[in-house]
C-alpha positions as protocol buffer text, in pm:
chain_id: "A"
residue {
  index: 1
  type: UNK
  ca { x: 9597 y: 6329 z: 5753 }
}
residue {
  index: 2
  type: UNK
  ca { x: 9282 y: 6104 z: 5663 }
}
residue {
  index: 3
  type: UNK
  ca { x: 9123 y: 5821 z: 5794 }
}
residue {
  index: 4
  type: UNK
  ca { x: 8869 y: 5592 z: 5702 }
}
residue {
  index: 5
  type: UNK
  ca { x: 8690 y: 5520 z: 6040 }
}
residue {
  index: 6
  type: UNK
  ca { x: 8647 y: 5759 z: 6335 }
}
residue {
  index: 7
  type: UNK
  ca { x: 8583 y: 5628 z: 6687 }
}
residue {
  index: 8
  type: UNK
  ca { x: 8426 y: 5905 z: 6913 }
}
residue {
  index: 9
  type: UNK
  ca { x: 8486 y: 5745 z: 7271 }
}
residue {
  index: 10
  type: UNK
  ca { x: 8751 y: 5640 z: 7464 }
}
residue {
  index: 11
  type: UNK
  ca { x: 8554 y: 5407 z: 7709 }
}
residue {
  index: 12
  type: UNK
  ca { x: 8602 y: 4975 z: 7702 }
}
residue {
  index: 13
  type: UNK
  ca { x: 8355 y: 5009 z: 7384 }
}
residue {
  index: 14
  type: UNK
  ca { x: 8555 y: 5282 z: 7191 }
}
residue {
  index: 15
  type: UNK
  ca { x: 8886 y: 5145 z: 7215 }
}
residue {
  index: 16
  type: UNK
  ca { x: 8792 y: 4764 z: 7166 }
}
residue {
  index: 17
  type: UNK
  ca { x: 8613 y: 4929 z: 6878 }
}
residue {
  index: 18
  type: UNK
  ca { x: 8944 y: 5085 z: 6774 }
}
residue {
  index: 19
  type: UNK
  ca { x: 9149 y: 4818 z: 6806 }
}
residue {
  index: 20
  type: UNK
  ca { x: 8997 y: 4567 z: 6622 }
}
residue {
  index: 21
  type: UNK
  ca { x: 8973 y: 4856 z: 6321 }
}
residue {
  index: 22
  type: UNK
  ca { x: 9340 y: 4859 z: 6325 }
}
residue {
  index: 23
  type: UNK
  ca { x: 9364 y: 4505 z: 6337 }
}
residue {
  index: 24
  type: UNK
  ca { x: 9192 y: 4503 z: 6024 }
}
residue {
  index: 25
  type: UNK
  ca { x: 9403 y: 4724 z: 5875 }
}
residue {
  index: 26
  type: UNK
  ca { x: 9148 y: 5027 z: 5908 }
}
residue {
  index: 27
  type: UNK
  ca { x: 9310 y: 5388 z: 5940 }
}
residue {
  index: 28
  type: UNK
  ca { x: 9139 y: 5466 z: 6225 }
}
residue {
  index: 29
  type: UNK
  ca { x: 9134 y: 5745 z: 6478 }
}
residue {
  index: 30
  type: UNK
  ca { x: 9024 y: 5778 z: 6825 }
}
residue {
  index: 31
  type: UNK
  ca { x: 8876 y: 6054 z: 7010 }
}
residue {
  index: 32
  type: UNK
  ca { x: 8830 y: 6121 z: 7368 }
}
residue {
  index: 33
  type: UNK
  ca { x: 8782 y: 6457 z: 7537 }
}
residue {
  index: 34
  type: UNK
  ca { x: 8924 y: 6318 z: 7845 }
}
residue {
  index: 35
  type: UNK
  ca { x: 9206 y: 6091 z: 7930 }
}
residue {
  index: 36
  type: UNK
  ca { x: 9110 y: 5753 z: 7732 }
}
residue {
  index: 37
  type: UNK
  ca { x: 8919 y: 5508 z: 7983 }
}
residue {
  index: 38
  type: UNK
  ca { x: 8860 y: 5769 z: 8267 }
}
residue {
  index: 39
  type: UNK
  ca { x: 8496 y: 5711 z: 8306 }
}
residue {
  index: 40
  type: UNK
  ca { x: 8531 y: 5378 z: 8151 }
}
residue {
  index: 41
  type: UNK
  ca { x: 8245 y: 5231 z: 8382 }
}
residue {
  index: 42
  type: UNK
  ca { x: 8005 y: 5561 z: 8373 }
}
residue {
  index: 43
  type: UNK
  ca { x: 7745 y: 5414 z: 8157 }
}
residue {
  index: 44
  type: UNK
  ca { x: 7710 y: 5053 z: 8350 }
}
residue {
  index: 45
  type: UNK
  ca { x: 7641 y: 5121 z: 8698 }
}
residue {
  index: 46
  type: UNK
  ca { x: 7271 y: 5056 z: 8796 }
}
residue {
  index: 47
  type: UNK
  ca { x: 7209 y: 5290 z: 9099 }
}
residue {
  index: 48
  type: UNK
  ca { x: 6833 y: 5141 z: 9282 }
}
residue {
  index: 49
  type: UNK
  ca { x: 6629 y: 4887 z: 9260 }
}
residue {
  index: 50
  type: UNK
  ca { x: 6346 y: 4842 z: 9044 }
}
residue {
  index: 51
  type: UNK
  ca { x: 6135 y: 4497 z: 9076 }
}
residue {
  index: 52
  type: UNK
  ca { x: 5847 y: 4726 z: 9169 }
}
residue {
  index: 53
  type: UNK
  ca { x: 5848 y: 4990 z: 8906 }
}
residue {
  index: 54
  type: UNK
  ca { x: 5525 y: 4976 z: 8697 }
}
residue {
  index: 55
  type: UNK
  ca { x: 5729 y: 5024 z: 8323 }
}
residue {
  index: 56
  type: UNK
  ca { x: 5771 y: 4670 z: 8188 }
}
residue {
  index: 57
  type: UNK
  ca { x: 6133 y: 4721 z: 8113 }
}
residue {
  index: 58
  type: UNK
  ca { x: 6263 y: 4794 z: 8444 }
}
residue {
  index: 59
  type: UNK
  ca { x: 6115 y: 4478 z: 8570 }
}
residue {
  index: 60
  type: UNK
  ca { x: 6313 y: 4331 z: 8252 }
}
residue {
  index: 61
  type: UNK
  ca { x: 6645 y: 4487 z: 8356 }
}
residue {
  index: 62
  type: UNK
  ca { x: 6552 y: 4359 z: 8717 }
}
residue {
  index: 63
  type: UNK
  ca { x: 6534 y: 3980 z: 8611 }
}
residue {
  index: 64
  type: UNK
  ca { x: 6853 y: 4008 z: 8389 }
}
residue {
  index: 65
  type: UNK
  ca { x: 7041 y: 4156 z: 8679 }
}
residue {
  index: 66
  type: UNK
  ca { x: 6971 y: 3835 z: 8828 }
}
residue {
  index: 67
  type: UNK
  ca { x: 7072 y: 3600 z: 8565 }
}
């Protein structure tokens, strides 16, 4: 079988990615080495705090926590 899009991920991202392929009428699959949306919220948890930090982005990341 081919397809013309492949969508490595199974998180929120991946699958709205996937979705709206197939939507368009893209023959699309998905892959996920685990079961799709396990660790759906590993990549947006901000563990510390980091006003103080001296790199310019983490007081950046600091202020749009806030807004």
């Amino acid at each position: 079988m081919s397809y013309d899009a492949v969508v490595i991920g199974g998180g929120v991202v991946g699958v709205a990615t996937a979705y709206e392929l197939v939507w368009l009428g893209v023959k699309t699959i998905l892959i996920e080495r685990q079961d799709v949306g396990r660790a759906t919220d590993a990549g947006i948890i901000s563990v510390g705090e980091y006003p103080n930090h001296p790199d310019p982005y983490y007081r950046f990341v600091a202020l749009a926590e806030l807004h």
